[in-house]
XYZ file of C-alpha atoms in Angstrom:
673
model
C 97.629 135.042 104.696
C 94.316 134.385 106.471
C 91.384 134.304 104.033
C 89.072 137.333 104.181
C 86.255 134.948 104.913
C 87.752 134.653 108.389
C 86.591 138.199 109.166
C 82.994 137.131 108.620
C 83.071 133.989 110.669
C 85.430 134.421 113.609
C 82.462 135.887 115.524
C 80.331 132.765 115.111
C 78.483 132.008 118.389
C 80.347 129.630 120.685
C 77.367 127.315 121.126
C 77.169 126.840 117.353
C 80.923 126.289 117.022
C 80.714 123.663 119.771
C 78.049 121.785 117.813
C 80.400 121.673 114.820
C 83.406 120.696 116.950
C 81.402 117.877 118.580
C 80.242 116.746 115.106
C 76.609 117.282 116.097
C 75.737 118.301 112.566
C 72.020 117.623 112.927
C 71.833 120.309 115.613
C 74.107 122.574 113.556
C 71.731 122.355 110.565
C 68.751 123.215 112.781
C 70.678 126.142 114.262
C 71.504 127.489 110.787
C 67.897 127.213 109.631
C 66.719 128.991 112.770
C 69.217 131.825 112.236
C 68.231 132.106 108.543
C 64.673 132.848 109.652
C 65.767 135.314 112.345
C 68.467 137.305 110.503
C 68.931 139.192 107.254
C 71.487 138.528 104.554
C 72.936 135.229 103.415
C 75.518 134.634 106.174
C 73.685 131.706 107.793
C 72.414 130.396 104.476
C 76.035 130.213 103.334
C 76.945 128.471 106.588
C 74.232 125.893 105.948
C 75.746 125.230 102.530
C 79.152 124.768 104.154
C 77.709 122.192 106.570
C 76.263 120.190 103.677
C 79.445 120.459 101.609
C 82.242 120.013 104.136
C 80.616 118.153 107.032
C 77.781 116.032 105.634
C 79.359 115.349 102.223
C 76.163 116.298 100.374
C 77.514 118.399 97.490
C 74.212 118.518 95.581
C 72.445 120.301 98.460
C 75.444 122.599 98.890
C 75.396 123.433 95.167
C 71.710 124.384 95.346
C 72.360 126.725 98.271
C 75.419 128.410 96.751
C 73.655 128.872 93.406
C 70.589 130.226 95.208
C 72.734 132.832 96.988
C 74.317 133.858 93.683
C 70.882 134.221 92.076
C 69.170 136.076 94.937
C 71.818 138.269 96.569
C 73.438 140.998 94.436
C 75.885 141.944 97.220
C 77.572 138.541 97.270
C 81.366 138.189 97.376
C 83.857 136.035 95.486
C 83.896 133.354 98.158
C 80.414 132.213 97.125
C 81.580 131.627 93.546
C 84.719 129.912 94.852
C 82.593 127.557 96.966
C 80.408 126.827 93.953
C 83.523 125.983 91.945
C 84.672 123.508 94.615
C 81.250 121.834 94.737
C 80.998 121.562 90.951
C 84.516 120.111 90.858
C 83.434 117.506 93.431
C 80.445 116.666 91.225
C 82.835 116.329 88.235
C 81.202 119.228 86.392
C 84.599 120.614 85.455
C 83.400 122.964 82.721
C 81.055 124.937 84.989
C 83.529 124.708 87.861
C 86.108 126.437 85.662
C 83.572 129.174 84.841
C 82.930 129.798 88.546
C 86.649 130.010 89.270
C 87.156 132.372 86.311
C 84.529 134.764 87.714
C 86.478 134.889 90.974
C 89.814 135.384 89.206
C 88.523 138.226 87.022
C 85.987 140.048 89.232
C 87.198 139.412 92.785
C 90.951 139.816 92.581
C 91.878 139.792 96.242
C 94.437 137.585 97.983
C 94.388 134.742 98.772
C 91.117 134.158 96.917
C 92.681 134.996 93.560
C 95.433 132.372 93.918
C 92.946 129.775 95.208
C 90.683 130.328 92.191
C 93.590 130.212 89.738
C 94.583 126.829 91.197
C 90.991 125.715 90.648
C 91.114 126.919 87.037
C 94.323 124.937 86.512
C 92.804 121.747 87.965
C 89.720 122.074 85.765
C 91.803 122.896 82.700
C 93.521 119.516 83.027
C 90.109 117.808 83.058
C 88.693 119.938 80.217
C 91.764 119.515 78.013
C 90.697 118.133 74.632
C 93.511 115.600 74.180
C 91.933 112.502 75.744
C 94.029 109.395 76.406
C 91.318 107.170 77.909
C 87.555 106.959 78.424
C 86.116 104.910 81.287
C 82.327 104.682 80.995
C 82.426 108.193 79.542
C 84.804 109.615 82.154
C 87.832 111.260 80.514
C 91.490 110.996 81.430
C 93.376 113.700 79.573
C 96.915 113.895 78.280
C 97.705 116.624 80.839
C 96.586 114.379 83.706
C 98.703 111.510 82.420
C 101.710 113.799 81.975
C 101.259 115.098 85.525
C 101.175 111.556 86.901
C 104.261 110.608 84.898
C 106.106 113.667 86.248
C 105.450 112.526 89.829
C 107.336 109.284 89.272
C 110.941 108.810 90.294
C 113.430 109.920 87.633
C 114.994 106.455 88.018
C 111.704 104.687 87.246
C 111.108 103.246 83.797
C 108.873 105.588 81.804
C 105.840 103.431 81.126
C 102.931 105.547 79.898
C 100.622 102.593 79.343
C 101.352 101.139 82.764
C 100.716 104.507 84.419
C 97.494 104.964 82.454
C 96.326 101.468 83.431
C 96.849 102.402 87.079
C 94.852 105.627 86.621
C 92.043 103.649 84.979
C 92.016 101.168 87.857
C 91.890 103.993 90.408
C 88.880 105.448 88.602
C 87.100 102.093 88.532
C 87.759 101.545 92.242
C 86.479 105.039 93.049
C 83.216 104.381 91.193
C 82.847 100.973 92.840
C 83.396 102.510 96.274
C 80.527 104.921 95.675
C 78.294 102.122 94.345
C 79.029 99.994 97.411
C 78.135 102.863 99.778
C 81.619 102.754 101.278
C 81.140 106.280 102.658
C 78.771 104.812 105.251
C 81.502 102.519 106.629
C 83.077 103.509 109.934
C 86.536 102.745 108.555
C 86.089 105.367 105.835
C 84.768 107.907 108.328
C 87.676 107.301 110.712
C 90.316 107.537 107.968
C 88.773 110.709 106.565
C 88.469 112.325 109.983
C 92.080 111.493 110.829
C 93.282 112.910 107.509
C 91.131 116.033 107.915
C 92.481 116.705 111.407
C 96.105 116.369 110.284
C 95.608 118.648 107.276
C 93.728 121.307 109.257
C 96.456 121.382 111.909
C 99.049 121.724 109.139
C 97.046 124.594 107.643
C 96.777 126.350 111.015
C 100.536 126.162 111.475
C 101.261 127.206 107.888
C 99.082 130.330 108.122
C 99.691 131.423 111.702
C 103.339 130.426 112.113
C 105.270 129.435 108.976
C 104.063 132.307 106.760
C 104.941 134.807 109.492
C 108.436 133.418 110.009
C 109.940 134.486 106.674
C 113.339 136.057 107.513
C 114.123 139.605 106.397
C 117.510 140.585 104.974
C 118.308 142.587 108.126
C 117.420 139.666 110.408
C 119.675 137.367 108.419
C 122.635 139.768 108.483
C 122.202 140.347 112.225
C 122.068 136.583 112.773
C 125.225 136.129 110.681
C 127.139 138.694 112.760
C 125.907 137.185 116.020
C 126.841 133.634 115.004
C 129.867 134.348 112.834
C 132.006 131.967 114.909
C 129.973 129.063 113.504
C 131.120 129.933 109.996
C 134.834 129.883 110.742
C 136.949 127.622 108.540
C 140.145 126.245 110.079
C 143.415 126.496 108.236
C 144.033 123.414 106.132
C 146.597 121.707 103.965
C 146.566 119.115 101.209
C 149.518 116.844 100.746
C 151.045 113.367 100.639
C 152.818 111.196 103.171
C 155.073 108.169 103.425
C 155.246 106.562 106.887
C 157.693 103.745 107.720
C 158.882 101.946 110.853
C 162.637 102.264 110.212
C 164.678 105.458 110.266
C 167.236 104.017 107.861
C 164.459 103.195 105.377
C 163.070 106.708 105.802
C 166.515 108.167 105.001
C 166.753 105.990 101.895
C 163.273 107.030 100.706
C 163.889 110.739 101.346
C 167.166 110.619 99.419
C 165.307 109.001 96.523
C 162.599 111.674 96.623
C 165.122 114.503 96.634
C 166.465 113.084 93.372
C 163.029 112.359 91.853
C 160.047 114.025 93.541
C 157.685 112.559 90.939
C 158.297 109.073 92.384
C 156.415 109.967 95.612
C 153.254 108.036 94.686
C 155.189 104.927 93.662
C 157.391 104.895 96.778
C 154.347 105.429 99.006
C 152.601 102.412 97.493
C 155.729 100.269 97.922
C 157.022 101.271 101.355
C 154.438 103.245 103.355
C 152.640 101.537 106.243
C 149.979 104.268 106.533
C 146.390 103.619 105.339
C 147.029 106.243 102.639
C 149.539 104.029 100.818
C 147.013 102.677 98.300
C 146.319 106.240 97.162
C 149.963 107.061 96.691
C 150.139 108.692 100.136
C 147.371 111.220 99.375
C 146.135 112.586 102.729
C 143.246 114.705 101.471
C 142.391 117.773 103.574
C 144.210 117.984 106.908
C 143.048 120.445 109.582
C 144.562 121.105 113.031
C 143.902 118.395 115.584
C 143.765 115.481 113.165
C 147.464 114.541 113.091
C 150.155 114.187 115.786
C 151.620 117.545 116.846
C 155.051 116.754 115.382
C 153.466 116.081 111.997
C 151.168 119.132 112.067
C 154.078 121.439 112.932
C 155.749 120.343 109.700
C 152.605 120.328 107.542
C 151.733 123.918 108.395
C 155.297 125.266 108.050
C 157.108 123.375 105.281
C 157.469 125.126 101.944
C 154.945 124.080 99.312
C 155.961 121.354 96.861
C 159.149 120.504 98.767
C 160.133 117.255 100.450
C 160.039 117.662 104.236
C 162.670 116.518 106.679
C 162.063 113.158 108.322
C 159.504 113.559 111.132
C 159.700 111.158 114.061
C 156.429 110.467 115.929
C 155.002 107.505 117.853
C 158.018 105.286 116.944
C 157.382 105.975 113.260
C 159.120 108.074 110.639
C 157.252 110.249 108.159
C 158.125 112.194 105.013
C 155.664 114.803 103.708
C 154.968 116.792 100.563
C 152.470 119.677 100.927
C 151.115 121.099 97.673
C 148.274 123.325 98.931
C 147.714 125.381 102.080
C 144.750 127.591 103.024
C 144.740 130.045 105.927
C 142.021 130.301 108.564
C 139.031 132.300 107.311
C 135.357 133.103 107.832
C 132.807 132.103 105.213
C 131.109 135.163 103.708
C 127.432 135.965 104.239
C 126.572 135.014 100.654
C 128.343 131.660 101.026
C 126.199 130.676 104.017
C 123.037 132.641 103.253
C 120.847 129.532 102.934
C 122.113 128.209 106.282
C 121.591 131.612 107.909
C 118.072 131.792 106.496
C 117.270 128.351 107.925
C 118.656 129.376 111.324
C 116.669 132.628 111.447
C 113.527 130.842 110.274
C 113.874 128.177 112.978
C 114.285 130.820 115.705
C 111.324 132.837 114.423
C 109.125 129.752 114.122
C 109.820 128.815 117.730
C 109.062 132.320 119.047
C 105.994 132.857 116.853
C 104.586 129.424 117.689
C 105.039 129.967 121.419
C 103.285 133.348 121.220
C 100.554 131.956 118.955
C 99.706 129.178 121.423
C 99.918 131.547 124.384
C 97.500 133.997 122.732
C 95.195 131.180 121.644
C 94.931 129.872 125.208
C 94.598 133.366 126.681
C 91.472 134.003 124.588
C 89.938 130.629 125.470
C 88.065 129.499 128.546
C 90.018 126.501 129.811
C 89.116 124.520 132.929
C 91.301 121.641 134.153
C 89.909 119.346 136.851
C 93.004 118.048 138.604
C 90.992 115.855 140.982
C 89.680 113.885 137.995
C 93.205 113.220 136.755
C 93.971 110.897 139.689
C 94.094 107.513 137.999
C 92.528 105.445 140.804
C 89.231 107.307 140.512
C 86.132 105.124 140.583
C 84.730 106.838 137.481
C 85.313 105.110 134.155
C 87.821 106.739 131.828
C 85.184 107.300 129.121
C 82.953 109.315 131.474
C 85.530 111.162 133.597
C 85.820 114.782 132.489
C 89.347 116.106 133.039
C 89.030 119.470 131.254
C 86.696 121.816 129.422
C 87.769 124.010 126.513
C 85.307 126.767 125.592
C 82.546 124.578 127.007
C 83.667 121.355 125.273
C 84.501 118.418 127.536
C 87.732 116.445 127.340
C 87.467 113.039 128.984
C 90.116 110.875 130.577
C 89.724 108.384 127.752
C 90.422 111.097 125.145
C 93.837 111.673 126.716
C 94.566 107.927 126.771
C 93.666 107.646 123.078
C 95.775 110.689 122.189
C 98.779 109.147 123.949
C 98.221 105.724 122.360
C 98.236 107.203 118.850
C 101.709 108.686 119.311
C 104.836 106.858 118.091
C 106.256 104.501 120.717
C 109.201 106.785 121.490
C 106.855 109.740 122.137
C 104.365 108.000 124.423
C 104.242 108.993 128.072
C 103.235 107.093 131.190
C 99.787 108.636 131.691
C 99.351 106.729 134.950
C 101.552 109.482 136.408
C 99.599 112.749 136.885
C 102.450 114.964 135.661
C 102.798 112.911 132.451
C 99.027 112.827 131.996
C 98.893 116.629 132.210
C 101.506 116.960 129.452
C 99.349 114.909 127.071
C 96.247 116.819 128.190
C 98.004 120.128 127.465
C 98.822 118.919 123.954
C 95.209 117.828 123.437
C 93.893 121.216 124.584
C 96.225 123.031 122.164
C 95.116 120.762 119.326
C 91.451 121.371 120.138
C 91.949 125.146 120.100
C 93.781 124.989 116.768
C 90.950 122.962 115.239
C 88.413 125.481 116.535
C 90.428 128.273 114.909
C 90.463 126.283 111.656
C 86.679 125.826 111.797
C 86.032 129.489 112.567
C 88.304 130.638 109.749
C 87.187 127.875 107.378
C 90.673 126.736 106.488
C 89.080 123.731 104.786
C 88.435 126.018 101.783
C 92.130 126.871 101.451
C 93.884 125.558 98.358
C 96.584 123.959 100.540
C 93.905 121.831 102.201
C 91.513 121.107 99.328
C 93.778 119.111 96.998
C 95.384 117.001 99.725
C 92.055 116.294 101.411
C 90.435 115.137 98.171
C 93.389 112.828 97.482
C 93.097 111.482 101.031
C 89.378 110.795 100.573
C 90.095 108.723 97.473
C 92.678 106.671 99.354
C 90.224 106.167 102.214
C 87.550 105.023 99.755
C 89.934 102.465 98.231
C 90.985 101.187 101.662
C 87.414 100.824 102.889
C 86.371 99.177 99.600
C 89.211 96.659 100.007
C 87.960 95.893 103.506
C 84.394 95.375 102.311
C 85.076 93.392 99.128
C 88.205 91.475 100.104
C 88.835 91.294 103.827
C 85.224 90.738 104.840
C 84.808 88.046 102.166
C 87.980 86.037 102.699
C 87.474 83.373 105.365
C 89.507 80.311 106.285
C 87.943 77.524 108.351
C 89.766 75.016 110.541
C 89.183 72.149 108.087
C 91.082 74.013 105.349
C 93.988 74.562 107.709
C 94.051 70.889 108.729
C 93.846 69.735 105.107
C 96.735 72.008 104.137
C 98.810 70.664 107.029
C 98.144 67.053 106.032
C 98.927 67.726 102.361
C 102.162 69.607 103.100
C 103.423 67.694 106.098
C 106.799 67.129 104.467
C 107.243 70.902 104.372
C 106.870 70.876 108.156
C 109.827 68.527 108.588
C 112.733 69.725 110.716
C 115.831 67.816 109.634
C 118.105 66.232 112.200
C 120.921 68.447 113.415
C 124.032 68.143 115.507
C 126.093 70.680 117.380
C 129.793 70.254 117.943
C 132.868 71.938 119.299
C 136.054 71.832 117.244
C 139.713 72.641 117.549
C 141.496 73.160 114.215
C 145.272 73.498 113.901
C 147.739 73.367 111.020
C 149.874 70.368 112.064
C 149.070 66.813 113.033
C 151.709 66.859 115.758
C 150.143 69.887 117.455
C 146.657 68.371 117.111
C 147.732 65.088 118.727
C 149.396 66.972 121.566
C 146.169 68.913 122.240
C 144.083 65.729 122.047
C 146.370 63.959 124.503
C 145.908 66.823 126.931
C 142.117 66.653 126.514
C 142.099 62.852 126.867
C 144.112 63.057 130.058
C 141.891 65.793 131.507
C 138.636 64.010 130.664
C 139.798 60.612 131.946
C 140.321 58.653 128.739
C 142.280 55.437 129.361
C 143.796 53.026 126.839
C 144.846 49.499 127.722
C 145.970 46.365 125.938
C 143.112 44.685 127.755
C 139.960 45.801 125.891
C 137.580 45.884 128.855
C 139.942 48.232 130.704
C 139.703 50.833 127.902
C 137.727 53.918 128.841
C 136.564 56.642 126.466
C 136.473 60.270 127.514
C 133.001 61.468 128.512
C 132.829 65.257 128.419
C 130.148 66.881 130.552
C 131.977 70.097 131.378
C 133.409 71.754 128.262
C 135.488 74.365 130.096
C 138.864 72.777 129.237
C 137.863 72.179 125.590
C 136.715 75.810 125.281
C 139.957 77.077 126.796
C 142.184 75.085 124.425
C 140.040 76.081 121.430
C 140.415 79.763 122.284
C 144.170 79.340 122.771
C 145.187 77.113 119.853
C 142.405 76.812 117.267
C 142.691 78.660 113.970
C 138.998 78.232 113.107
C 136.622 81.204 112.831
C 134.702 79.992 115.884
C 137.654 79.855 118.271
C 136.342 82.840 120.286
C 133.184 80.811 120.974
C 135.144 77.845 122.281
C 134.954 76.144 118.872
C 131.142 76.016 118.876
C 129.919 75.128 115.367
C 126.293 76.040 115.958
C 123.545 73.701 114.660
C 124.662 71.676 111.612
C 122.620 69.828 109.012
C 123.951 67.098 106.758
C 125.671 68.419 103.675
C 126.845 71.693 105.217
C 130.390 70.590 106.124
C 133.124 68.644 104.238
C 132.672 64.865 104.002
C 135.722 64.152 106.207
C 134.170 66.269 108.950
C 130.681 64.759 108.675
C 131.917 61.144 108.578
C 133.332 61.690 112.069
C 130.831 64.178 113.528
C 127.615 62.291 112.801
C 128.966 59.040 114.314
C 130.189 60.609 117.553
C 128.156 60.254 120.706
C 127.399 63.318 122.816
C 130.413 64.157 124.973
C 132.698 61.750 123.075
C 136.138 62.986 121.966
C 137.047 62.277 118.340
C 140.381 61.137 117.028
C 142.594 63.625 115.209
C 141.534 63.756 111.556
C 142.389 65.804 108.489
C 139.884 68.039 106.699
C 141.106 69.319 103.358
C 144.842 69.821 102.949
C 145.929 71.180 106.324
C 143.072 71.450 108.807
C 143.847 68.924 111.542
C 140.702 68.692 113.619
C 139.501 67.436 117.008
C 135.747 67.231 117.675
C 133.281 66.623 120.428
C 129.511 66.544 120.016
C 127.395 68.680 122.354
C 123.857 68.234 120.966
C 121.820 65.970 118.729
C 118.285 66.696 117.502
C 116.574 63.930 115.495
C 114.318 64.584 112.518
C 110.865 65.697 113.613
C 107.739 67.371 112.315
C 106.291 70.627 113.556
C 102.989 69.881 115.255
C 99.718 71.174 113.870
C 99.300 73.562 116.789
C 102.788 74.975 116.198
C 102.053 75.974 112.613
C 98.282 76.429 112.675
C 98.357 80.239 112.964
C 100.983 80.638 110.219
C 99.095 78.328 107.816
C 95.830 80.132 108.501
C 97.439 83.521 107.816
C 99.055 82.322 104.573
C 95.798 80.775 103.334
C 93.925 83.952 104.232
C 96.420 86.150 102.379
C 96.233 83.910 99.318
C 92.422 84.098 99.338
C 92.545 87.875 99.749
C 94.975 88.179 96.850
C 92.799 85.977 94.642
C 89.592 87.842 95.539
C 91.292 91.186 94.849
C 92.669 89.969 91.498
C 89.288 88.561 90.449
C 87.497 91.741 91.512
C 89.869 93.985 89.581
C 89.516 91.786 86.495
C 85.708 91.777 86.768
C 85.253 95.543 87.101
C 87.639 96.105 84.188
C 85.707 93.605 82.071
C 82.346 95.184 82.933
C 83.505 98.745 82.214
C 83.496 100.415 78.808
C 87.169 101.348 78.513
C 88.649 103.027 75.455
C 92.407 103.658 75.243
C 93.523 106.441 72.888
C 97.251 106.074 73.455
C 99.171 104.982 70.343
C 100.714 101.534 70.511
C 104.315 101.765 71.771
C 106.937 101.421 69.061
C 108.766 98.104 69.151
C 112.512 98.032 68.851
C 114.287 95.832 66.321
C 114.889 93.062 68.849
C 111.127 92.807 69.513
C 110.236 92.912 65.790
C 112.809 90.296 64.763
C 111.077 86.873 64.419
C 112.461 84.004 66.491
C 114.923 81.763 64.740
C 113.650 78.296 63.839
C 116.517 75.893 63.185
C 114.114 73.341 61.708
C 113.001 75.699 58.911
C 115.482 75.730 55.997
C 116.483 79.144 54.676
C 114.825 80.296 51.479
C 116.980 80.227 48.395
């Protein structure tokens, strides 16, 4: 439901809205002050407070304005008190924030304001709860907050209250340090917060204008069920067991045995069946039409239950079947599939409502698209080229490029093509209009936005603080990198490797026959005159590869016997004694590895021991040193802020089990008499 505050502010002047949309808050403040002087009532005074609270992050000024309105204007509404509650909550004045929310909940009971204020009361109640588990410089963490954090953990995680509390304490310390270090002034914080705000506002726009309106009615769901009933049809099915064999005579023997003792089906299936179901005693599970050969299905869907079927011949096999359950074809009832139907109706409604919502949004807007500026070879720079205007706000070529670049890789388009560029531009225009709607209707006061946005701001503060304290402090100079390289040069060593091809067979006779064929092919010659001997020199491994693929029993036979790179100590000694002595292209003798692996080798590569050069590893060393420095700085910083803080833990010490209490045994100490 759209907040009632929307009625007051949807008629805000376009020139003012454009100031807010362009983040020209200085001009927006001046505009508000001008309108305060020129108009009656507190409308523009309230708007000024909203600028200070939501846009400029100055809650103290916003608090003064909201309180001033409450004090001076008797005809105020509940939204002023609700705003005051939010501001006081931001300022950690939880007691008075709760009082403001309670006024809304009791005196201004109108949706959605009542539910928003009740959520505020609940948040403040957790902070005002008297059972305190920790104090950090006077700031309280209550039992309810700790319990809530524990409940968010995975049910599989170890329940560690103290560990969770320590993390909450650290988060508080980091938050305070971020404020002390003026992290809010950092561009990184501003960018992270803006990105988070945009995402949450777009989510809120969709939730209010699309999702909430797409709730299916009972009639819509029943109509959808009737229209799509064919999707809920269940085929007929059977459950049973099978024994499949290759021999008809064996099938006859098994069937005769089953006719005498049907209970032996599982045992006979495990002994004789060749089907994958044999290990489960022939259990087929659920069988539906189209999953078995026709001859088999004809029997499965016709044989009497709990009787041994006749022998079924199919695909040169013989099967025997026992069906113990059969279900006819049927349609699942509406109640059975109601959740699926609801999801289907919701999806259809969401699509239609969203299309109409965007169409109406664009119809009410003034949109100008300058197609001539979209041509990518324009002389104008992308950051000055205006490609569209939306209600007087310019969209530049560069804005479209940035929008496209922030999408996941699979969703990015080629914006050098005008038609692709226009698709991204269309998306950007729709997003801009949604954000304007969110600003006009002040969705940033909605409960669905408030909690998530505040959590996001804390994460952004931590991230920016880490950048300032750790990343900007950690530096590594070239001398450190060089010194590390010199001190750890042995770690940069690349051990010598060889690469071979092998043929492995199970008999010496077969191995010698293959080697003779290789020797003959590669020109090896033996003579009683030594100088006439000639060793094989392999330069083309085609023949070796072919014989390896044909005869070898090794795992690498499909790769022509290629062993891949080998280091010393990775293969059996018999293998390495031969392999490391071979020259490249030389054919080994037949040798035995283990009990029965007769092997023939040739060496294809040799890489001597070497060291990675400094330039090869410089970047990796620098990164590792930088990460180590960052880790150390972060650890030291966390330890320092904990040491400087006044931290009191009120949790009771965890009870130790008997194993922890039992003193360690000391064999040198004699037992007492």
